[in-house]
Amino acid sequence: MLQGIENMKFVMIFGPSGIGKETIARQLASQKDWRVFPQHLAFDIASAVIGFGNDGFEKYQRDICLNALKTLHSNKVTGVVFTFCYVSKASDYFIQGLLSLLDEMQVVGEFFRINCELEEHIARVTSNGRKNTNKIQTEEYLRHYLQRFDFGESIPNARSYALDTTSMTPEESANAIAAKLRT
């Protein structure tokens, strides 16, 4: 077992880009005094170093995330809210490594799939808050992205909750997640 605290909380909020995962994660982490680790940071680093789609990209990105979680655990962080774009089958290599690491650290992961109605998703993606980022910002790109990838599946071998955030604020969404967390 890795050294650290055995009761670190690990919460994954997953779903497609632009749906509000990181905003909800920041709200939840603020309420709990936990850390936020958005997976897109590792994606950006791997893209800069390896190049998206090139051989070794997925492994490099996975290693960044898993090493960060090991460090957070060994630094006795009480909780981590991790955001992730789970794509059925394509993300399973990452998930296998994550579940193995959580098991090794004796940390129980809790998984929440976020979704919302398309019109609300479009409004979130095209909001001013996403301007000047390298994230999806147009309705056209979002529609293409949602057609290309399957975000509707839950993570295999992990109990997941689904949360429709269409009419919820980030605070309400974080509260709904917090209410389902194991103590």
JSON list of N, CA and C in Angstrom, two decimals, residues 69-138:
[
{"chain": "A", "resi": 69, "resn": "LEU", "atom": "N", "xyz": [-2.15, 11.88, -8.54]},
{"chain": "A", "resi": 69, "resn": "LEU", "atom": "CA", "xyz": [-2.98, 11.31, -7.47]},
{"chain": "A", "resi": 69, "resn": "LEU", "atom": "C", "xyz": [-2.12, 10.65, -6.39]},
{"chain": "A", "resi": 70, "resn": "LYS", "atom": "N", "xyz": [-1.06, 9.98, -6.80]},
{"chain": "A", "resi": 70, "resn": "LYS", "atom": "CA", "xyz": [-0.14, 9.39, -5.81]},
{"chain": "A", "resi": 70, "resn": "LYS", "atom": "C", "xyz": [0.46, 10.48, -4.93]},
{"chain": "A", "resi": 71, "resn": "THR", "atom": "N", "xyz": [0.85, 11.58, -5.54]},
{"chain": "A", "resi": 71, "resn": "THR", "atom": "CA", "xyz": [1.45, 12.69, -4.79]},
{"chain": "A", "resi": 71, "resn": "THR", "atom": "C", "xyz": [0.44, 13.32, -3.84]},
{"chain": "A", "resi": 72, "resn": "LEU", "atom": "N", "xyz": [-0.77, 13.54, -4.31]},
{"chain": "A", "resi": 72, "resn": "LEU", "atom": "CA", "xyz": [-1.80, 14.09, -3.45]},
{"chain": "A", "resi": 72, "resn": "LEU", "atom": "C", "xyz": [-2.05, 13.18, -2.26]},
{"chain": "A", "resi": 73, "resn": "HIS", "atom": "N", "xyz": [-2.08, 11.89, -2.51]},
{"chain": "A", "resi": 73, "resn": "HIS", "atom": "CA", "xyz": [-2.31, 10.91, -1.43]},
{"chain": "A", "resi": 73, "resn": "HIS", "atom": "C", "xyz": [-1.15, 10.93, -0.44]},
{"chain": "A", "resi": 74, "resn": "SER", "atom": "N", "xyz": [0.06, 10.90, -0.94]},
{"chain": "A", "resi": 74, "resn": "SER", "atom": "CA", "xyz": [1.22, 10.88, -0.03]},
{"chain": "A", "resi": 74, "resn": "SER", "atom": "C", "xyz": [1.38, 12.20, 0.73]},
{"chain": "A", "resi": 75, "resn": "ASN", "atom": "N", "xyz": [0.83, 13.29, 0.17]},
{"chain": "A", "resi": 75, "resn": "ASN", "atom": "CA", "xyz": [0.86, 14.58, 0.85]},
{"chain": "A", "resi": 75, "resn": "ASN", "atom": "C", "xyz": [-0.31, 14.74, 1.81]},
{"chain": "A", "resi": 76, "resn": "LYS", "atom": "N", "xyz": [-1.04, 13.65, 2.03]},
{"chain": "A", "resi": 76, "resn": "LYS", "atom": "CA", "xyz": [-2.13, 13.61, 3.01]},
{"chain": "A", "resi": 76, "resn": "LYS", "atom": "C", "xyz": [-3.28, 14.57, 2.70]},
{"chain": "A", "resi": 77, "resn": "VAL", "atom": "N", "xyz": [-3.53, 14.78, 1.42]},
{"chain": "A", "resi": 77, "resn": "VAL", "atom": "CA", "xyz": [-4.68, 15.58, 1.01]},
{"chain": "A", "resi": 77, "resn": "VAL", "atom": "C", "xyz": [-5.94, 14.80, 1.40]},
{"chain": "A", "resi": 78, "resn": "THR", "atom": "N", "xyz": [-6.91, 15.47, 1.97]},
{"chain": "A", "resi": 78, "resn": "THR", "atom": "CA", "xyz": [-8.10, 14.77, 2.48]},
{"chain": "A", "resi": 78, "resn": "THR", "atom": "C", "xyz": [-9.08, 14.37, 1.39]},
{"chain": "A", "resi": 79, "resn": "GLY", "atom": "N", "xyz": [-9.07, 15.08, 0.27]},
{"chain": "A", "resi": 79, "resn": "GLY", "atom": "CA", "xyz": [-9.99, 14.75, -0.80]},
{"chain": "A", "resi": 79, "resn": "GLY", "atom": "C", "xyz": [-9.58, 15.36, -2.12]},
{"chain": "A", "resi": 80, "resn": "VAL", "atom": "N", "xyz": [-9.95, 14.67, -3.19]},
{"chain": "A", "resi": 80, "resn": "VAL", "atom": "CA", "xyz": [-9.66, 15.13, -4.55]},
{"chain": "A", "resi": 80, "resn": "VAL", "atom": "C", "xyz": [-10.93, 14.99, -5.38]},
{"chain": "A", "resi": 81, "resn": "VAL", "atom": "N", "xyz": [-11.26, 16.05, -6.10]},
{"chain": "A", "resi": 81, "resn": "VAL", "atom": "CA", "xyz": [-12.34, 15.99, -7.08]},
{"chain": "A", "resi": 81, "resn": "VAL", "atom": "C", "xyz": [-11.67, 16.04, -8.44]},
{"chain": "A", "resi": 82, "resn": "PHE", "atom": "N", "xyz": [-11.82, 14.96, -9.18]},
{"chain": "A", "resi": 82, "resn": "PHE", "atom": "CA", "xyz": [-11.15, 14.78, -10.46]},
{"chain": "A", "resi": 82, "resn": "PHE", "atom": "C", "xyz": [-12.20, 14.88, -11.56]},
{"chain": "A", "resi": 83, "resn": "THR", "atom": "N", "xyz": [-11.94, 15.69, -12.56]},
{"chain": "A", "resi": 83, "resn": "THR", "atom": "CA", "xyz": [-12.88, 15.79, -13.68]},
{"chain": "A", "resi": 83, "resn": "THR", "atom": "C", "xyz": [-12.32, 15.03, -14.87]},
{"chain": "A", "resi": 84, "resn": "PHE", "atom": "N", "xyz": [-13.22, 14.41, -15.63]},
{"chain": "A", "resi": 84, "resn": "PHE", "atom": "CA", "xyz": [-12.79, 13.50, -16.69]},
{"chain": "A", "resi": 84, "resn": "PHE", "atom": "C", "xyz": [-13.85, 13.41, -17.77]},
{"chain": "A", "resi": 85, "resn": "CYS", "atom": "N", "xyz": [-13.41, 13.32, -19.02]},
{"chain": "A", "resi": 85, "resn": "CYS", "atom": "CA", "xyz": [-14.31, 13.06, -20.14]},
{"chain": "A", "resi": 85, "resn": "CYS", "atom": "C", "xyz": [-14.23, 11.57, -20.45]},
{"chain": "A", "resi": 86, "resn": "TYR", "atom": "N", "xyz": [-15.11, 10.80, -19.84]},
{"chain": "A", "resi": 86, "resn": "TYR", "atom": "CA", "xyz": [-15.09, 9.35, -20.09]},
{"chain": "A", "resi": 86, "resn": "TYR", "atom": "C", "xyz": [-15.78, 9.05, -21.41]},
{"chain": "A", "resi": 87, "resn": "VAL", "atom": "N", "xyz": [-15.02, 8.43, -22.31]},
{"chain": "A", "resi": 87, "resn": "VAL", "atom": "CA", "xyz": [-15.55, 7.97, -23.59]},
{"chain": "A", "resi": 87, "resn": "VAL", "atom": "C", "xyz": [-15.51, 6.45, -23.55]},
{"chain": "A", "resi": 88, "resn": "SER", "atom": "N", "xyz": [-16.68, 5.83, -23.67]},
{"chain": "A", "resi": 88, "resn": "SER", "atom": "CA", "xyz": [-16.78, 4.38, -23.58]},
{"chain": "A", "resi": 88, "resn": "SER", "atom": "C", "xyz": [-15.74, 3.71, -24.47]},
{"chain": "A", "resi": 89, "resn": "LYS", "atom": "N", "xyz": [-15.09, 2.73, -23.95]},
{"chain": "A", "resi": 89, "resn": "LYS", "atom": "CA", "xyz": [-14.03, 1.92, -24.57]},
{"chain": "A", "resi": 89, "resn": "LYS", "atom": "C", "xyz": [-12.71, 2.69, -24.72]},
{"chain": "A", "resi": 90, "resn": "ALA", "atom": "N", "xyz": [-12.73, 3.89, -25.29]},
{"chain": "A", "resi": 90, "resn": "ALA", "atom": "CA", "xyz": [-11.50, 4.63, -25.53]},
{"chain": "A", "resi": 90, "resn": "ALA", "atom": "C", "xyz": [-10.80, 5.03, -24.23]},
{"chain": "A", "resi": 91, "resn": "SER", "atom": "N", "xyz": [-11.56, 5.22, -23.16]},
{"chain": "A", "resi": 91, "resn": "SER", "atom": "CA", "xyz": [-10.98, 5.66, -21.88]},
{"chain": "A", "resi": 91, "resn": "SER", "atom": "C", "xyz": [-10.68, 4.51, -20.93]},
{"chain": "A", "resi": 92, "resn": "ASP", "atom": "N", "xyz": [-10.98, 3.29, -21.34]},
{"chain": "A", "resi": 92, "resn": "ASP", "atom": "CA", "xyz": [-10.86, 2.15, -20.42]},
{"chain": "A", "resi": 92, "resn": "ASP", "atom": "C", "xyz": [-9.43, 1.88, -19.98]},
{"chain": "A", "resi": 93, "resn": "TYR", "atom": "N", "xyz": [-8.44, 2.18, -20.82]},
{"chain": "A", "resi": 93, "resn": "TYR", "atom": "CA", "xyz": [-7.03, 2.02, -20.43]},
{"chain": "A", "resi": 93, "resn": "TYR", "atom": "C", "xyz": [-6.74, 2.90, -19.22]},
{"chain": "A", "resi": 94, "resn": "PHE", "atom": "N", "xyz": [-7.18, 4.14, -19.29]},
{"chain": "A", "resi": 94, "resn": "PHE", "atom": "CA", "xyz": [-6.99, 5.06, -18.16]},
{"chain": "A", "resi": 94, "resn": "PHE", "atom": "C", "xyz": [-7.73, 4.56, -16.93]},
{"chain": "A", "resi": 95, "resn": "ILE", "atom": "N", "xyz": [-8.98, 4.19, -17.11]},
{"chain": "A", "resi": 95, "resn": "ILE", "atom": "CA", "xyz": [-9.82, 3.77, -15.98]},
{"chain": "A", "resi": 95, "resn": "ILE", "atom": "C", "xyz": [-9.23, 2.54, -15.28]},
{"chain": "A", "resi": 96, "resn": "GLN", "atom": "N", "xyz": [-8.71, 1.59, -16.04]},
{"chain": "A", "resi": 96, "resn": "GLN", "atom": "CA", "xyz": [-8.10, 0.40, -15.42]},
{"chain": "A", "resi": 96, "resn": "GLN", "atom": "C", "xyz": [-6.93, 0.81, -14.52]},
{"chain": "A", "resi": 97, "resn": "GLY", "atom": "N", "xyz": [-6.10, 1.71, -14.99]},
{"chain": "A", "resi": 97, "resn": "GLY", "atom": "CA", "xyz": [-4.98, 2.19, -14.18]},
{"chain": "A", "resi": 97, "resn": "GLY", "atom": "C", "xyz": [-5.45, 2.96, -12.96]},
{"chain": "A", "resi": 98, "resn": "LEU", "atom": "N", "xyz": [-6.48, 3.77, -13.12]},
{"chain": "A", "resi": 98, "resn": "LEU", "atom": "CA", "xyz": [-7.02, 4.55, -12.01]},
{"chain": "A", "resi": 98, "resn": "LEU", "atom": "C", "xyz": [-7.60, 3.63, -10.94]},
{"chain": "A", "resi": 99, "resn": "LEU", "atom": "N", "xyz": [-8.42, 2.67, -11.34]},
{"chain": "A", "resi": 99, "resn": "LEU", "atom": "CA", "xyz": [-9.04, 1.77, -10.37]},
{"chain": "A", "resi": 99, "resn": "LEU", "atom": "C", "xyz": [-7.99, 0.94, -9.64]},
{"chain": "A", "resi": 100, "resn": "SER", "atom": "N", "xyz": [-6.95, 0.54, -10.35]},
{"chain": "A", "resi": 100, "resn": "SER", "atom": "CA", "xyz": [-5.84, -0.18, -9.72]},
{"chain": "A", "resi": 100, "resn": "SER", "atom": "C", "xyz": [-5.14, 0.68, -8.68]},
{"chain": "A", "resi": 101, "resn": "LEU", "atom": "N", "xyz": [-4.88, 1.93, -9.03]},
{"chain": "A", "resi": 101, "resn": "LEU", "atom": "CA", "xyz": [-4.21, 2.84, -8.11]},
{"chain": "A", "resi": 101, "resn": "LEU", "atom": "C", "xyz": [-5.09, 3.09, -6.88]},
{"chain": "A", "resi": 102, "resn": "LEU", "atom": "N", "xyz": [-6.36, 3.35, -7.08]},
{"chain": "A", "resi": 102, "resn": "LEU", "atom": "CA", "xyz": [-7.25, 3.58, -5.94]},
{"chain": "A", "resi": 102, "resn": "LEU", "atom": "C", "xyz": [-7.26, 2.37, -5.02]},
{"chain": "A", "resi": 103, "resn": "ASP", "atom": "N", "xyz": [-7.29, 1.18, -5.60]},
{"chain": "A", "resi": 103, "resn": "ASP", "atom": "CA", "xyz": [-7.26, -0.05, -4.81]},
{"chain": "A", "resi": 103, "resn": "ASP", "atom": "C", "xyz": [-5.95, -0.14, -4.03]},
{"chain": "A", "resi": 104, "resn": "GLU", "atom": "N", "xyz": [-4.85, 0.16, -4.69]},
{"chain": "A", "resi": 104, "resn": "GLU", "atom": "CA", "xyz": [-3.53, 0.12, -4.04]},
{"chain": "A", "resi": 104, "resn": "GLU", "atom": "C", "xyz": [-3.45, 1.10, -2.88]},
{"chain": "A", "resi": 105, "resn": "MET", "atom": "N", "xyz": [-4.08, 2.27, -3.04]},
{"chain": "A", "resi": 105, "resn": "MET", "atom": "CA", "xyz": [-4.07, 3.29, -1.99]},
{"chain": "A", "resi": 105, "resn": "MET", "atom": "C", "xyz": [-5.18, 3.05, -0.95]},
{"chain": "A", "resi": 106, "resn": "GLN", "atom": "N", "xyz": [-5.98, 2.04, -1.19]},
{"chain": "A", "resi": 106, "resn": "GLN", "atom": "CA", "xyz": [-7.14, 1.73, -0.34]},
{"chain": "A", "resi": 106, "resn": "GLN", "atom": "C", "xyz": [-8.09, 2.92, -0.24]},
{"chain": "A", "resi": 107, "resn": "VAL", "atom": "N", "xyz": [-8.34, 3.54, -1.39]},
{"chain": "A", "resi": 107, "resn": "VAL", "atom": "CA", "xyz": [-9.25, 4.67, -1.50]},
{"chain": "A", "resi": 107, "resn": "VAL", "atom": "C", "xyz": [-10.46, 4.21, -2.32]},
{"chain": "A", "resi": 108, "resn": "VAL", "atom": "N", "xyz": [-11.63, 4.47, -1.78]},
{"chain": "A", "resi": 108, "resn": "VAL", "atom": "CA", "xyz": [-12.86, 4.14, -2.50]},
{"chain": "A", "resi": 108, "resn": "VAL", "atom": "C", "xyz": [-13.21, 5.32, -3.39]},
{"chain": "A", "resi": 109, "resn": "GLY", "atom": "N", "xyz": [-13.33, 5.06, -4.68]},
{"chain": "A", "resi": 109, "resn": "GLY", "atom": "CA", "xyz": [-13.70, 6.11, -5.61]},
{"chain": "A", "resi": 109, "resn": "GLY", "atom": "C", "xyz": [-15.21, 6.25, -5.72]},
{"chain": "A", "resi": 110, "resn": "GLU", "atom": "N", "xyz": [-15.65, 7.46, -5.90]},
{"chain": "A", "resi": 110, "resn": "GLU", "atom": "CA", "xyz": [-17.08, 7.73, -6.11]},
{"chain": "A", "resi": 110, "resn": "GLU", "atom": "C", "xyz": [-17.20, 8.48, -7.43]},
{"chain": "A", "resi": 111, "resn": "PHE", "atom": "N", "xyz": [-18.11, 8.02, -8.28]},
{"chain": "A", "resi": 111, "resn": "PHE", "atom": "CA", "xyz": [-18.17, 8.45, -9.67]},
{"chain": "A", "resi": 111, "resn": "PHE", "atom": "C", "xyz": [-19.54, 9.04, -10.00]},
{"chain": "A", "resi": 112, "resn": "PHE", "atom": "N", "xyz": [-19.53, 10.23, -10.60]},
{"chain": "A", "resi": 112, "resn": "PHE", "atom": "CA", "xyz": [-20.76, 10.95, -10.92]},
{"chain": "A", "resi": 112, "resn": "PHE", "atom": "C", "xyz": [-20.72, 11.39, -12.38]},
{"chain": "A", "resi": 113, "resn": "ARG", "atom": "N", "xyz": [-21.68, 10.86, -13.16]},
{"chain": "A", "resi": 113, "resn": "ARG", "atom": "CA", "xyz": [-21.78, 11.24, -14.58]},
{"chain": "A", "resi": 113, "resn": "ARG", "atom": "C", "xyz": [-22.75, 12.41, -14.68]},
{"chain": "A", "resi": 114, "resn": "ILE", "atom": "N", "xyz": [-22.25, 13.52, -15.23]},
{"chain": "A", "resi": 114, "resn": "ILE", "atom": "CA", "xyz": [-23.03, 14.74, -15.38]},
{"chain": "A", "resi": 114, "resn": "ILE", "atom": "C", "xyz": [-23.60, 14.80, -16.79]},
{"chain": "A", "resi": 115, "resn": "ASN", "atom": "N", "xyz": [-24.86, 15.16, -16.88]},
{"chain": "A", "resi": 115, "resn": "ASN", "atom": "CA", "xyz": [-25.46, 15.39, -18.18]},
{"chain": "A", "resi": 115, "resn": "ASN", "atom": "C", "xyz": [-26.44, 16.55, -18.08]},
{"chain": "A", "resi": 116, "resn": "CYS", "atom": "N", "xyz": [-26.84, 17.08, -19.22]},
{"chain": "A", "resi": 116, "resn": "CYS", "atom": "CA", "xyz": [-27.87, 18.12, -19.27]},
{"chain": "A", "resi": 116, "resn": "CYS", "atom": "C", "xyz": [-28.46, 18.11, -20.67]},
{"chain": "A", "resi": 117, "resn": "GLU", "atom": "N", "xyz": [-29.58, 18.80, -20.83]},
{"chain": "A", "resi": 117, "resn": "GLU", "atom": "CA", "xyz": [-30.23, 18.89, -22.14]},
{"chain": "A", "resi": 117, "resn": "GLU", "atom": "C", "xyz": [-29.32, 19.65, -23.11]},
{"chain": "A", "resi": 118, "resn": "LEU", "atom": "N", "xyz": [-29.44, 19.31, -24.39]},
{"chain": "A", "resi": 118, "resn": "LEU", "atom": "CA", "xyz": [-28.57, 19.87, -25.42]},
{"chain": "A", "resi": 118, "resn": "LEU", "atom": "C", "xyz": [-28.59, 21.40, -25.43]},
{"chain": "A", "resi": 119, "resn": "GLU", "atom": "N", "xyz": [-29.75, 22.01, -25.37]},
{"chain": "A", "resi": 119, "resn": "GLU", "atom": "CA", "xyz": [-29.81, 23.48, -25.43]},
{"chain": "A", "resi": 119, "resn": "GLU", "atom": "C", "xyz": [-29.05, 24.12, -24.27]},
{"chain": "A", "resi": 120, "resn": "GLU", "atom": "N", "xyz": [-29.14, 23.51, -23.08]},
{"chain": "A", "resi": 120, "resn": "GLU", "atom": "CA", "xyz": [-28.39, 24.03, -21.94]},
{"chain": "A", "resi": 120, "resn": "GLU", "atom": "C", "xyz": [-26.89, 23.81, -22.13]},
{"chain": "A", "resi": 121, "resn": "HIS", "atom": "N", "xyz": [-26.53, 22.66, -22.69]},
{"chain": "A", "resi": 121, "resn": "HIS", "atom": "CA", "xyz": [-25.12, 22.36, -22.97]},
{"chain": "A", "resi": 121, "resn": "HIS", "atom": "C", "xyz": [-24.55, 23.40, -23.94]},
{"chain": "A", "resi": 122, "resn": "ILE", "atom": "N", "xyz": [-25.31, 23.72, -24.98]},
{"chain": "A", "resi": 122, "resn": "ILE", "atom": "CA", "xyz": [-24.88, 24.74, -25.95]},
{"chain": "A", "resi": 122, "resn": "ILE", "atom": "C", "xyz": [-24.70, 26.08, -25.25]},
{"chain": "A", "resi": 123, "resn": "ALA", "atom": "N", "xyz": [-25.64, 26.45, -24.38]},
{"chain": "A", "resi": 123, "resn": "ALA", "atom": "CA", "xyz": [-25.54, 27.72, -23.66]},
{"chain": "A", "resi": 123, "resn": "ALA", "atom": "C", "xyz": [-24.28, 27.76, -22.79]},
{"chain": "A", "resi": 124, "resn": "ARG", "atom": "N", "xyz": [-23.95, 26.64, -22.17]},
{"chain": "A", "resi": 124, "resn": "ARG", "atom": "CA", "xyz": [-22.76, 26.60, -21.31]},
{"chain": "A", "resi": 124, "resn": "ARG", "atom": "C", "xyz": [-21.49, 26.73, -22.13]},
{"chain": "A", "resi": 125, "resn": "VAL", "atom": "N", "xyz": [-21.45, 26.04, -23.26]},
{"chain": "A", "resi": 125, "resn": "VAL", "atom": "CA", "xyz": [-20.26, 26.05, -24.11]},
{"chain": "A", "resi": 125, "resn": "VAL", "atom": "C", "xyz": [-20.02, 27.43, -24.73]},
{"chain": "A", "resi": 126, "resn": "THR", "atom": "N", "xyz": [-21.08, 28.11, -25.06]},
{"chain": "A", "resi": 126, "resn": "THR", "atom": "CA", "xyz": [-20.93, 29.40, -25.75]},
{"chain": "A", "resi": 126, "resn": "THR", "atom": "C", "xyz": [-20.95, 30.59, -24.77]},
{"chain": "A", "resi": 127, "resn": "SER", "atom": "N", "xyz": [-20.92, 30.31, -23.47]},
{"chain": "A", "resi": 127, "resn": "SER", "atom": "CA", "xyz": [-20.95, 31.39, -22.47]},
{"chain": "A", "resi": 127, "resn": "SER", "atom": "C", "xyz": [-19.64, 32.18, -22.48]},
{"chain": "A", "resi": 128, "resn": "ASN", "atom": "N", "xyz": [-19.72, 33.40, -21.98]},
{"chain": "A", "resi": 128, "resn": "ASN", "atom": "CA", "xyz": [-18.54, 34.26, -21.92]},
{"chain": "A", "resi": 128, "resn": "ASN", "atom": "C", "xyz": [-17.43, 33.68, -21.06]},
{"chain": "A", "resi": 129, "resn": "GLY", "atom": "N", "xyz": [-17.77, 32.86, -20.08]},
{"chain": "A", "resi": 129, "resn": "GLY", "atom": "CA", "xyz": [-16.78, 32.26, -19.20]},
{"chain": "A", "resi": 129, "resn": "GLY", "atom": "C", "xyz": [-15.80, 31.34, -19.90]},
{"chain": "A", "resi": 130, "resn": "ARG", "atom": "N", "xyz": [-16.16, 30.86, -21.09]},
{"chain": "A", "resi": 130, "resn": "ARG", "atom": "CA", "xyz": [-15.27, 29.96, -21.83]},
{"chain": "A", "resi": 130, "resn": "ARG", "atom": "C", "xyz": [-14.44, 30.69, -22.87]},
{"chain": "A", "resi": 131, "resn": "LYS", "atom": "N", "xyz": [-14.68, 31.98, -23.03]},
{"chain": "A", "resi": 131, "resn": "LYS", "atom": "CA", "xyz": [-13.88, 32.76, -24.00]},
{"chain": "A", "resi": 131, "resn": "LYS", "atom": "C", "xyz": [-12.43, 32.77, -23.54]},
{"chain": "A", "resi": 132, "resn": "ASN", "atom": "N", "xyz": [-11.53, 32.84, -24.49]},
{"chain": "A", "resi": 132, "resn": "ASN", "atom": "CA", "xyz": [-10.09, 32.88, -24.22]},
{"chain": "A", "resi": 132, "resn": "ASN", "atom": "C", "xyz": [-9.58, 31.63, -23.51]},
{"chain": "A", "resi": 133, "resn": "THR", "atom": "N", "xyz": [-10.21, 30.50, -23.76]},
{"chain": "A", "resi": 133, "resn": "THR", "atom": "CA", "xyz": [-9.72, 29.22, -23.26]},
{"chain": "A", "resi": 133, "resn": "THR", "atom": "C", "xyz": [-9.47, 28.33, -24.48]},
{"chain": "A", "resi": 134, "resn": "ASN", "atom": "N", "xyz": [-8.84, 27.20, -24.26]},
{"chain": "A", "resi": 134, "resn": "ASN", "atom": "CA", "xyz": [-8.64, 26.25, -25.36]},
{"chain": "A", "resi": 134, "resn": "ASN", "atom": "C", "xyz": [-9.72, 25.17, -25.33]},
{"chain": "A", "resi": 135, "resn": "LYS", "atom": "N", "xyz": [-10.87, 25.50, -24.76]},
{"chain": "A", "resi": 135, "resn": "LYS", "atom": "CA", "xyz": [-11.98, 24.57, -24.64]},
{"chain": "A", "resi": 135, "resn": "LYS", "atom": "C", "xyz": [-12.99, 24.82, -25.76]},
{"chain": "A", "resi": 136, "resn": "ILE", "atom": "N", "xyz": [-13.89, 23.86, -25.96]},
{"chain": "A", "resi": 136, "resn": "ILE", "atom": "CA", "xyz": [-14.96, 23.99, -26.95]},
{"chain": "A", "resi": 136, "resn": "ILE", "atom": "C", "xyz": [-15.76, 25.25, -26.65]},
{"chain": "A", "resi": 137, "resn": "GLN", "atom": "N", "xyz": [-16.01, 26.06, -27.73]},
{"chain": "A", "resi": 137, "resn": "GLN", "atom": "CA", "xyz": [-16.71, 27.33, -27.54]},
{"chain": "A", "resi": 137, "resn": "GLN", "atom": "C", "xyz": [-17.83, 27.59, -28.53]},
{"chain": "A", "resi": 138, "resn": "THR", "atom": "N", "xyz": [-18.03, 26.65, -29.48]},
{"chain": "A", "resi": 138, "resn": "THR", "atom": "CA", "xyz": [-19.07, 26.90, -30.48]},
{"chain": "A", "resi": 138, "resn": "THR", "atom": "C", "xyz": [-20.08, 25.75, -30.51]}
]
